[in-house]
Amino acid sequence: MLEVGCCTEIECIDLTIDGKGIAKRNGEIVFVPDFLPGEKAKIRIISKRKGIFEGIIQERLVQSDQRCAVQCLYFGICGGCDCMHLEYASQLTLKRKRIRDCFTRICGVELEIPPVLSVSPQWAYRNKASFPVRKNKDCAQVGYLERNTGKLIAIERCGLISNQMNSALNAFSCWLEKSKVSAYNPYRHEGLVRRFSVRSTSMNKCIAMVEINGEQLPQADLLIKLLNNKVEGLSGICLGINSKKRADNLIDKLKTIYGQSRVREELNGLLFDISMQTFLQVNHNAAELLYTRALDMAGIKPQMHVIDLYCGAGTITLQAAKRGAMAYGIEVVKAAVIDAQKNAYINKLYNARFLCADAGEGFLQLGIKKGKIDIVILDPPRKGADRKTIQTIIANEPKKILYISCDPSTLARDIKQFIHQGYEIKAVQPVDLFPQTMHVETVVLLSHKKPDSTISVKVEFGEGEGKVPLDNISKRAEAYKPKERVTYKMIKEYIEAKYGFKVHTAYIAEVKRSLGLPMYDAPNAVE
């Protein structure tokens, strides 16, 4: 029996979503950091929460041959990478298993998941990163938040972002040290600088944003100078004004302090004008593979009616339009819709239309008749699609649904609802957009179920050989006509009309019971 403080030998059988090893002892579950499947270790139980124990390794007894050298000083401390200590091929195997397990456990469907597709590079692939700023050691520092405590870990370099973005991070860190500005305190809603974000493109351009709890940034000239000196391809710097007491990344106003606040990106031959707030997949090469494979799975052809929900800046909508479809993007964020319309103009794709609305209103505004929509594409946030959106999709009866998700558990939950409404899974394809982590992108194609088989019967009515006489039909219909059934209501009305008084249903039942008649129906009027 496990208890806090005890030591035991245990074997890892799987990994959690945040990369902790999963072990079992006498039916009890233990999570252990830095513990890979197949490894055995002597551990000490340090805590128990919601019936699950947490342990730490005291001695590793058997080491996995899939373990590899860690290439980051902050692995296991910051809240970023989950499985950097696992060989990349094994990362893909675990992600594939996680998708299959989620569909089995949540959706109740046994699926054969194909191998996870991947592209190079597996390091320095992120095109956007945000770094919180906190007071640390009596000064403002920038970095990542520690996984368990939320304490800031000041970092000098991140292995998942490019040299260009790391240079921007170092320049900003230097500015914090020289300017002596105050760091934001989320508990007291005090201090100025909240977060530093940087975005790069495949064309070697870069923009940066400083999110502040105020209107002005002191020593902005110094920041501009430092970033210009250290960052090649810097296109612009902006301020994100956020004076509200909230933990999200939403800002009230954007103010450009140097260059431009937008940058141009290319994706599968299309150009996109994006800002720091624009949603774009963080892995450029993998995103191109993801969208190509997804649209191939859907079989998008010219003149098809395609609706893209959660369309953002139109990355998927415009690629559908490029294939000749009549593509409609629906998005609730007005700024994103403006970006999408501009991107359609840049690429001269006039068969794309964008609406600022939620899913339900968007379908109504489009005015496409039920059952005439060829494909609905949805790529919702990690939390998945809301029930109203799913019901709206089902009510409009699209022929196919293409669901793209970065969370297998919410994906399986939502797919289950579509299956219950007559759709079936036709294809599944995982794509690795997040190497060194346990996250994975998955594409699922659904379509309306079709009958297993059909039987065609040709009947000719009339006189002559091989024909069915019409008088025979009427005779057979009369012979097989079901006998009239009498309801309790009919009996009550009959008695009231003939004898002039009302009778209770319970009394009718008692009479039927005494006469030996069926209790729940009257076979014919005579009885």
Coordinates of C-alpha atoms in Angstrom, one line a residue:
M1 CA 0.0 0.0 0.0
L2 CA 1.5 3.3 -1.1
E3 CA 1.6 6.3 1.2
V4 CA 3.4 9.7 1.3
G5 CA 7.0 9.3 2.4
C6 CA 7.4 5.6 1.5
C7 CA 10.0 4.3 -1.0
T8 CA 9.3 1.6 -3.6
E9 CA 10.6 0.1 -6.8
I10 CA 8.4 0.7 -9.8
E11 CA 8.3 0.5 -13.6
C12 CA 7.1 3.3 -16.0
I13 CA 4.4 2.2 -18.5
D14 CA 3.4 5.5 -20.2
L15 CA 3.8 9.3 -20.2
T16 CA 1.2 12.0 -19.2
I17 CA 0.4 14.9 -21.4
D18 CA 3.1 17.0 -19.6
G19 CA 5.7 14.3 -20.0
K20 CA 5.7 12.7 -16.5
G21 CA 6.1 8.9 -16.3
I22 CA 3.1 6.9 -15.4
A23 CA 3.5 3.8 -13.1
K24 CA 1.1 1.5 -11.2
R25 CA 1.5 -0.4 -8.0
N26 CA -1.4 -2.5 -6.7
G27 CA -3.9 -0.5 -8.8
E28 CA -2.6 2.9 -7.5
I29 CA -1.2 5.4 -10.0
V30 CA 2.0 7.3 -9.6
F31 CA 3.3 10.2 -11.7
V32 CA 7.1 10.5 -11.8
P33 CA 9.1 13.3 -13.6
D34 CA 12.0 12.3 -15.9
F35 CA 10.8 8.7 -16.1
L36 CA 10.4 6.9 -19.5
P37 CA 8.4 3.9 -20.5
G38 CA 10.3 0.7 -19.8
E39 CA 12.5 2.2 -17.2
K40 CA 12.6 0.9 -13.6
A41 CA 13.6 3.0 -10.6
K42 CA 13.5 3.3 -6.9
I43 CA 11.2 6.3 -6.1
R44 CA 10.0 8.1 -3.0
I45 CA 6.4 9.2 -2.8
I46 CA 6.2 12.9 -2.0
S47 CA 2.5 13.8 -2.3
K48 CA -1.0 12.6 -3.1
R49 CA -3.7 14.6 -4.9
K50 CA -7.1 13.5 -6.1
G51 CA -6.1 9.9 -5.6
I52 CA -2.9 10.1 -7.6
F53 CA 0.6 9.9 -6.1
E54 CA 3.5 12.0 -7.1
G55 CA 7.0 10.5 -6.8
I56 CA 10.7 11.4 -7.4
I57 CA 13.5 9.1 -8.6
Q58 CA 16.1 8.2 -6.0
E59 CA 17.9 5.7 -8.1
R60 CA 17.4 4.7 -11.7
L61 CA 17.7 0.9 -11.9
V62 CA 16.9 0.3 -15.6
Q63 CA 17.4 3.0 -18.2
S64 CA 15.4 3.1 -21.5
D65 CA 17.4 2.7 -24.7
Q66 CA 15.1 5.4 -26.1
R67 CA 16.5 8.0 -23.7
C68 CA 18.7 10.7 -25.3
A69 CA 20.9 13.6 -24.1
V70 CA 19.0 16.7 -23.1
Q71 CA 19.9 19.8 -25.2
C72 CA 18.5 22.4 -22.8
L73 CA 19.6 23.8 -19.4
Y74 CA 16.0 24.5 -18.4
F75 CA 14.5 21.1 -19.3
G76 CA 12.2 19.8 -16.5
I77 CA 12.1 23.3 -14.9
C78 CA 10.3 25.6 -17.3
G79 CA 6.8 24.8 -18.5
G80 CA 7.9 24.2 -22.1
C81 CA 9.2 20.9 -23.5
D82 CA 7.8 17.7 -22.2
C83 CA 9.8 14.9 -23.8
M84 CA 13.1 16.4 -24.9
H85 CA 14.8 13.4 -23.2
L86 CA 13.1 10.9 -25.5
E87 CA 14.4 10.1 -29.0
Y88 CA 12.3 11.7 -31.7
A89 CA 11.1 8.5 -33.3
S90 CA 9.8 7.4 -29.9
Q91 CA 8.1 10.8 -29.4
L92 CA 6.1 10.2 -32.6
T93 CA 5.2 6.6 -31.5
L94 CA 3.8 7.9 -28.1
K95 CA 1.8 10.7 -29.8
R96 CA 0.2 8.1 -32.1
K97 CA -0.6 5.9 -29.1
R98 CA -2.2 8.9 -27.3
I99 CA -4.5 9.6 -30.2
R100 CA -5.6 6.0 -30.4
D101 CA -6.2 5.8 -26.6
C102 CA -8.3 9.0 -26.6
F103 CA -10.6 7.7 -29.4
T104 CA -11.0 4.4 -27.6
R105 CA -11.6 5.8 -24.1
I106 CA -13.6 9.0 -24.9
C107 CA -15.2 8.3 -28.3
G108 CA -15.7 4.6 -27.9
V109 CA -14.1 3.9 -31.4
E110 CA -11.3 1.6 -32.1
L111 CA -9.1 3.2 -34.8
E112 CA -6.0 2.3 -36.6
I113 CA -4.0 5.5 -36.5
P114 CA -1.5 6.0 -39.3
P115 CA 2.1 7.0 -38.5
V116 CA 2.5 10.7 -37.4
L117 CA 3.8 12.8 -40.3
S118 CA 6.8 15.1 -39.5
V119 CA 9.2 17.5 -41.3
S120 CA 12.5 19.1 -40.4
P121 CA 13.6 20.8 -38.3
Q122 CA 12.8 19.4 -34.9
W123 CA 14.6 22.2 -33.2
A124 CA 14.3 26.0 -33.7
Y125 CA 11.0 25.5 -35.4
R126 CA 8.8 28.0 -33.5
N127 CA 7.9 31.2 -35.4
K128 CA 6.4 32.9 -32.3
A129 CA 7.1 33.0 -28.6
S130 CA 5.9 35.0 -25.6
F131 CA 8.0 35.5 -22.5
P132 CA 6.4 36.7 -19.2
V133 CA 8.2 39.4 -17.2
R134 CA 8.4 39.2 -13.5
K135 CA 10.3 40.7 -10.6
N136 CA 13.1 38.3 -9.8
K137 CA 16.0 39.0 -7.4
D138 CA 15.0 42.6 -7.0
C139 CA 14.9 43.4 -10.7
A140 CA 12.7 42.7 -13.7
Q141 CA 13.6 39.6 -15.6
V142 CA 12.2 37.7 -18.7
G143 CA 11.9 34.0 -19.3
Y144 CA 9.5 31.1 -18.8
L145 CA 7.3 30.2 -15.8
E146 CA 8.4 27.2 -13.8
R147 CA 6.1 24.2 -14.3
N148 CA 4.9 23.6 -10.8
T149 CA 5.3 26.9 -9.0
G150 CA 4.7 29.6 -11.6
K151 CA 7.9 31.2 -10.6
L152 CA 9.8 32.9 -13.3
I153 CA 12.9 31.1 -14.7
A154 CA 15.1 33.7 -16.4
I155 CA 16.5 32.2 -19.6
E156 CA 19.2 33.2 -22.1
R157 CA 18.4 30.8 -24.9
C158 CA 15.5 28.6 -26.0
G159 CA 16.2 25.6 -28.3
L160 CA 12.8 25.8 -29.9
I161 CA 13.1 29.3 -31.4
S162 CA 15.5 30.6 -34.0
N163 CA 18.8 32.5 -33.5
Q164 CA 17.0 35.6 -34.6
M165 CA 14.3 35.3 -31.9
N166 CA 16.9 34.4 -29.3
S167 CA 18.8 37.6 -30.2
A168 CA 15.6 39.6 -29.7
L169 CA 15.1 37.9 -26.3
N170 CA 18.7 38.8 -25.2
A171 CA 18.3 42.4 -26.4
F172 CA 15.1 42.8 -24.4
S173 CA 16.7 41.2 -21.3
C174 CA 19.6 43.7 -21.6
W175 CA 17.1 46.6 -21.9
L176 CA 15.3 45.4 -18.7
E177 CA 18.5 45.5 -16.8
K178 CA 19.6 48.9 -18.1
S179 CA 16.2 50.7 -18.0
K180 CA 15.3 49.5 -14.4
V181 CA 11.6 49.4 -15.4
S182 CA 9.1 47.7 -13.1
A183 CA 7.8 44.2 -13.8
Y184 CA 4.1 43.5 -13.6
N185 CA 2.8 41.8 -10.5
P186 CA -0.4 39.8 -11.5
Y187 CA -1.5 39.4 -7.9
R188 CA -1.4 43.1 -7.0
H189 CA -2.1 44.4 -10.5
E190 CA 1.0 46.6 -10.2
G191 CA 4.1 47.3 -12.3
L192 CA 4.5 48.1 -15.9
V193 CA 6.0 45.4 -18.2
R194 CA 3.8 42.2 -18.5
R195 CA 5.3 40.2 -21.4
F196 CA 7.7 40.3 -24.4
S197 CA 6.6 38.6 -27.6
V198 CA 8.6 38.0 -30.8
R199 CA 7.5 36.6 -34.2
S200 CA 9.7 35.6 -37.2
T201 CA 8.8 34.5 -40.7
S202 CA 10.2 32.1 -43.3
M203 CA 11.5 35.1 -45.2
N204 CA 13.8 36.1 -42.2
K205 CA 11.7 39.1 -41.1
C206 CA 10.9 39.7 -37.4
I207 CA 8.5 41.9 -35.3
A208 CA 8.4 42.3 -31.5
M209 CA 5.9 43.5 -29.0
V210 CA 6.1 44.7 -25.4
E211 CA 2.9 44.2 -23.5
I212 CA 2.5 46.9 -20.8
N213 CA 0.2 47.8 -18.0
G214 CA 0.0 51.5 -19.0
E215 CA 0.2 53.8 -22.0
Q216 CA 3.8 54.8 -22.3
L217 CA 7.1 52.8 -22.3
P218 CA 10.1 54.6 -20.6
Q219 CA 13.4 54.5 -22.5
A220 CA 11.7 53.2 -25.6
D221 CA 14.6 54.7 -27.7
L222 CA 17.1 52.5 -25.8
L223 CA 15.0 49.4 -26.6
I224 CA 14.8 50.3 -30.3
K225 CA 18.5 50.7 -30.4
L226 CA 19.3 47.4 -28.7
L227 CA 16.9 45.4 -30.8
N228 CA 18.2 47.0 -34.0
N229 CA 21.8 46.3 -33.1
K230 CA 21.2 42.6 -32.2
V231 CA 18.3 41.4 -34.4
E232 CA 18.8 40.9 -38.1
G233 CA 15.7 41.5 -40.2
L234 CA 13.8 43.5 -37.5
S235 CA 10.8 45.0 -39.2
G236 CA 9.0 46.7 -36.3
I237 CA 8.3 47.1 -32.6
C238 CA 5.0 47.8 -31.0
L239 CA 3.4 48.2 -27.6
G240 CA 0.5 46.1 -26.5
I241 CA -1.6 48.2 -24.1
N242 CA -3.2 46.0 -21.5
S243 CA -4.3 47.8 -18.3
K244 CA -7.0 45.2 -17.3
K245 CA -6.6 42.7 -14.5
R246 CA -6.7 39.5 -16.5
A247 CA -4.3 36.6 -17.3
D248 CA -5.0 36.2 -21.0
N249 CA -3.0 37.6 -23.9
L250 CA -5.7 40.0 -25.1
I251 CA -4.7 43.6 -25.5
D252 CA -6.8 46.8 -25.6
K253 CA -4.7 48.7 -28.1
L254 CA -1.7 48.3 -30.3
K255 CA 0.8 51.2 -30.7
T256 CA 3.7 51.1 -33.1
I257 CA 7.0 52.6 -31.8
Y258 CA 9.3 51.5 -34.6
G259 CA 8.9 50.4 -38.2
Q260 CA 5.8 48.4 -38.9
S261 CA 3.5 46.4 -36.7
R262 CA 2.9 43.8 -39.5
V263 CA 5.0 41.4 -41.5
R264 CA 4.4 39.3 -44.6
E265 CA 4.5 35.5 -44.5
E266 CA 4.3 32.8 -47.2
L267 CA 2.4 29.6 -46.7
N268 CA 2.0 27.0 -49.6
G269 CA 2.5 29.7 -52.2
L270 CA 0.1 32.2 -50.6
L271 CA 1.0 35.5 -48.9
F272 CA -0.4 36.5 -45.5
D273 CA -0.1 39.9 -43.9
I274 CA 0.1 39.2 -40.1
S275 CA 0.6 41.0 -36.8
M276 CA 1.6 39.8 -33.4
Q277 CA -2.1 39.1 -32.7
T278 CA -2.7 37.0 -35.8
F279 CA -3.2 33.3 -35.2
L280 CA -0.7 31.3 -37.3
Q281 CA 0.5 27.8 -36.7
V282 CA 3.9 28.1 -34.8
N283 CA 5.7 25.5 -37.0
H284 CA 5.8 26.9 -40.6
N285 CA 7.1 23.8 -42.4
A286 CA 4.8 21.4 -40.6
A287 CA 1.8 23.8 -41.1
E288 CA 2.4 23.6 -44.9
L289 CA 2.3 19.8 -44.7
L290 CA -0.7 19.8 -42.4
Y291 CA -2.9 22.0 -44.7
T292 CA -1.8 20.2 -47.9
R293 CA -2.7 16.8 -46.4
A294 CA -5.9 18.0 -44.8
L295 CA -7.3 19.5 -48.1
D296 CA -6.2 16.4 -50.0
M297 CA -8.1 14.3 -47.6
A298 CA -11.2 16.4 -48.0
G299 CA -11.0 16.2 -51.8
I300 CA -11.7 19.9 -52.4
K301 CA -12.5 20.6 -56.0
P302 CA -13.6 23.7 -58.0
Q303 CA -17.1 25.0 -57.4
M304 CA -17.5 23.1 -54.1
H305 CA -19.1 25.1 -51.2
V306 CA -16.6 25.1 -48.3
I307 CA -17.1 26.7 -45.0
D308 CA -14.2 27.3 -42.7
L309 CA -15.1 27.9 -39.0
Y310 CA -12.6 29.6 -36.6
C311 CA -10.9 30.9 -39.9
G312 CA -8.7 33.5 -38.2
A313 CA -6.6 35.3 -40.9
G314 CA -7.9 32.9 -43.6
T315 CA -5.0 30.5 -43.8
I316 CA -7.1 27.5 -44.6
T317 CA -10.0 29.3 -46.3
L318 CA -7.7 30.8 -48.9
Q319 CA -6.0 27.5 -49.6
A320 CA -9.4 26.0 -50.3
A321 CA -10.2 29.0 -52.5
K322 CA -6.8 28.5 -54.3
R323 CA -8.1 25.0 -55.3
G324 CA -11.2 26.6 -56.9
A325 CA -13.8 26.1 -54.2
M326 CA -16.3 28.7 -53.2
A327 CA -14.7 29.3 -49.7
Y328 CA -16.4 31.0 -46.8
G329 CA -14.5 31.9 -43.6
I330 CA -16.4 32.6 -40.4
E331 CA -14.7 34.2 -37.4
V332 CA -15.9 36.1 -34.3
V333 CA -12.8 38.3 -34.0
K334 CA -13.3 41.4 -36.1
A335 CA -9.5 42.2 -36.5
A336 CA -8.9 38.6 -37.8
V337 CA -11.7 39.0 -40.4
I338 CA -10.2 42.3 -41.6
D339 CA -6.8 40.5 -41.9
A340 CA -8.5 37.7 -43.8
Q341 CA -10.2 40.0 -46.3
K342 CA -6.9 41.8 -46.9
N343 CA -5.1 38.5 -47.5
A344 CA -7.8 37.4 -50.0
Y345 CA -7.1 40.7 -51.9
I346 CA -3.3 40.3 -51.7
N347 CA -3.6 36.8 -53.3
K348 CA -6.4 37.9 -55.8
L349 CA -8.7 35.1 -54.5
Y350 CA -12.1 36.6 -55.2
N351 CA -13.9 33.3 -54.6
A352 CA -13.3 33.7 -50.8
R353 CA -15.7 35.5 -48.6
F354 CA -15.3 36.3 -44.9
L355 CA -17.9 37.0 -42.2
C356 CA -17.5 38.3 -38.7
A357 CA -20.0 36.2 -36.8
D358 CA -20.3 33.1 -34.6
A359 CA -21.0 29.8 -36.4
G360 CA -24.8 30.0 -36.1
E361 CA -25.2 33.5 -37.4
G362 CA -22.6 32.9 -40.1
F363 CA -24.5 29.9 -41.6
L364 CA -27.7 32.0 -41.7
Q365 CA -25.9 34.9 -43.4
L366 CA -24.5 32.7 -46.1
G367 CA -27.9 31.5 -47.0
I368 CA -26.7 28.1 -48.4
K369 CA -29.5 25.6 -48.3
K370 CA -29.3 22.7 -45.9
G371 CA -27.5 19.7 -47.4
K372 CA -25.9 21.8 -50.1
I373 CA -22.7 22.5 -48.2
D374 CA -19.9 20.2 -49.5
I375 CA -17.4 20.5 -46.6
V376 CA -17.2 22.3 -43.3
I377 CA -13.7 22.8 -41.9
L378 CA -13.1 23.6 -38.3
D379 CA -9.8 24.2 -36.5
P380 CA -10.9 25.4 -33.0
P381 CA -8.7 26.3 -30.0
R382 CA -7.3 23.7 -27.7
K383 CA -10.6 23.5 -25.7
G384 CA -12.4 22.3 -28.8
A385 CA -15.7 23.4 -30.4
D386 CA -18.6 24.4 -28.3
R387 CA -21.8 22.4 -28.3
K388 CA -23.8 25.2 -30.1
T389 CA -21.3 25.2 -33.0
I390 CA -21.4 21.4 -33.3
Q391 CA -25.2 21.5 -33.3
T392 CA -25.2 24.2 -36.0
I393 CA -22.9 22.2 -38.2
I394 CA -25.1 19.0 -37.9
A395 CA -28.3 21.0 -38.5
N396 CA -26.9 22.2 -41.9
E397 CA -26.0 18.7 -43.0
P398 CA -22.7 19.1 -44.7
K399 CA -21.6 16.2 -46.8
K400 CA -18.2 16.2 -45.2
I401 CA -16.6 17.6 -42.0
L402 CA -12.8 18.2 -41.8
Y403 CA -11.8 18.6 -38.1
I404 CA -8.3 19.8 -37.3
S405 CA -7.3 19.7 -33.6
C406 CA -4.2 20.2 -31.4
D407 CA -5.7 18.2 -28.5
P408 CA -6.7 14.5 -29.0
S409 CA -8.9 14.4 -26.0
T410 CA -11.2 17.4 -27.0
L411 CA -11.1 16.1 -30.6
A412 CA -12.4 12.7 -29.5
R413 CA -15.1 14.3 -27.4
D414 CA -16.4 16.4 -30.3
I415 CA -16.1 13.6 -32.9
K416 CA -18.3 11.5 -30.6
Q417 CA -21.2 14.0 -31.0
F418 CA -20.9 13.9 -34.8
I419 CA -20.9 10.1 -34.9
H420 CA -24.1 10.1 -32.8
Q421 CA -25.7 12.3 -35.4
G422 CA -25.0 10.0 -38.4
Y423 CA -21.5 10.8 -39.4
E424 CA -18.6 8.3 -39.7
I425 CA -14.9 8.6 -39.6
K426 CA -13.4 8.2 -43.1
A427 CA -9.7 9.1 -42.5
V428 CA -7.4 10.2 -39.7
Q429 CA -3.9 11.8 -40.1
P430 CA -1.7 13.1 -37.2
V431 CA 1.0 15.7 -38.0
D432 CA 3.7 16.7 -35.6
L433 CA 3.7 20.5 -35.2
F434 CA 5.3 20.4 -31.8
P435 CA 8.5 18.4 -31.6
Q436 CA 10.0 17.9 -28.1
T437 CA 6.5 18.2 -26.5
M438 CA 3.6 15.7 -26.1
H439 CA 1.3 17.9 -28.2
V440 CA 0.2 16.7 -31.7
E441 CA -2.1 18.0 -34.4
T442 CA -4.7 15.6 -35.8
V443 CA -6.9 15.8 -38.9
V444 CA -10.1 13.8 -39.0
L445 CA -12.4 13.5 -42.0
L446 CA -16.1 12.6 -41.5
S447 CA -18.9 12.0 -43.9
H448 CA -22.6 11.0 -43.8
K449 CA -23.1 7.3 -43.4
K450 CA -24.4 5.5 -46.5
P451 CA -26.6 2.4 -46.6
D452 CA -24.5 -0.9 -46.6
S453 CA -26.4 -2.0 -49.7
T454 CA -29.5 -1.2 -51.9
I455 CA -32.0 -3.4 -53.7
S456 CA -33.7 -2.1 -56.8
V457 CA -37.1 -3.5 -57.6
K458 CA -38.9 -2.7 -60.8
V459 CA -42.7 -3.3 -60.8
E460 CA -45.2 -2.8 -63.7
F461 CA -48.9 -2.4 -63.0
G462 CA -51.7 -3.4 -65.4
E463 CA -52.9 -6.4 -67.4
G464 CA -50.6 -8.8 -69.1
E465 CA -47.7 -11.2 -68.4
G466 CA -45.3 -10.1 -65.7
K467 CA -47.6 -7.2 -64.6
V468 CA -49.4 -6.8 -61.3
P469 CA -53.2 -6.2 -61.7
L470 CA -54.4 -3.1 -59.8
D471 CA -57.5 -4.8 -58.4
N472 CA -55.3 -7.5 -56.8
I473 CA -53.4 -4.8 -55.0
S474 CA -56.6 -3.3 -53.4
K475 CA -57.9 -6.8 -52.4
R476 CA -54.6 -7.7 -50.7
A477 CA -54.4 -4.3 -49.0
E478 CA -57.9 -4.8 -47.6
A479 CA -57.0 -8.3 -46.4
Y480 CA -53.9 -7.2 -44.6
K481 CA -55.5 -4.0 -43.2
P482 CA -54.8 -3.9 -39.5
K483 CA -57.8 -4.3 -37.2
E484 CA -59.1 -1.1 -35.6
R485 CA -57.6 -0.5 -32.1
V486 CA -59.6 1.3 -29.5
T487 CA -57.8 3.7 -27.1
Y488 CA -58.8 4.6 -23.6
K489 CA -59.8 8.0 -24.9
M490 CA -62.1 6.5 -27.5
I491 CA -63.8 4.3 -24.8
K492 CA -64.4 7.3 -22.5
E493 CA -65.9 9.3 -25.4
Y494 CA -68.1 6.4 -26.5
I495 CA -69.5 5.9 -22.9
E496 CA -70.2 9.6 -22.4
A497 CA -72.0 9.9 -25.8
K498 CA -74.1 6.7 -25.3
Y499 CA -74.8 6.7 -21.5
G500 CA -74.3 10.4 -20.6
F501 CA -71.7 10.1 -17.9
K502 CA -67.9 10.3 -17.7
V503 CA -65.8 7.3 -16.6
H504 CA -62.3 7.3 -15.2
T505 CA -59.4 5.5 -16.9
A506 CA -58.7 3.5 -13.8
Y507 CA -62.3 2.2 -13.9
I508 CA -62.0 1.1 -17.5
A509 CA -58.8 -0.7 -16.6
E510 CA -60.6 -2.5 -13.8
V511 CA -63.4 -3.6 -16.1
K512 CA -60.9 -4.9 -18.7
R513 CA -59.0 -6.8 -16.0
S514 CA -62.3 -8.5 -14.7
L515 CA -63.2 -9.5 -18.3
G516 CA -59.8 -10.8 -19.0
L517 CA -59.1 -8.3 -21.8
P518 CA -55.6 -7.1 -22.7
M519 CA -54.7 -4.2 -20.3
Y520 CA -52.9 -1.9 -22.7
D521 CA -55.1 -2.1 -25.8
A522 CA -58.5 -3.2 -27.1
P523 CA -58.1 -5.5 -30.1
N524 CA -61.4 -4.4 -31.7
A525 CA -64.4 -2.3 -31.2
V526 CA -66.8 -5.2 -30.4
E527 CA -64.8 -6.2 -27.3

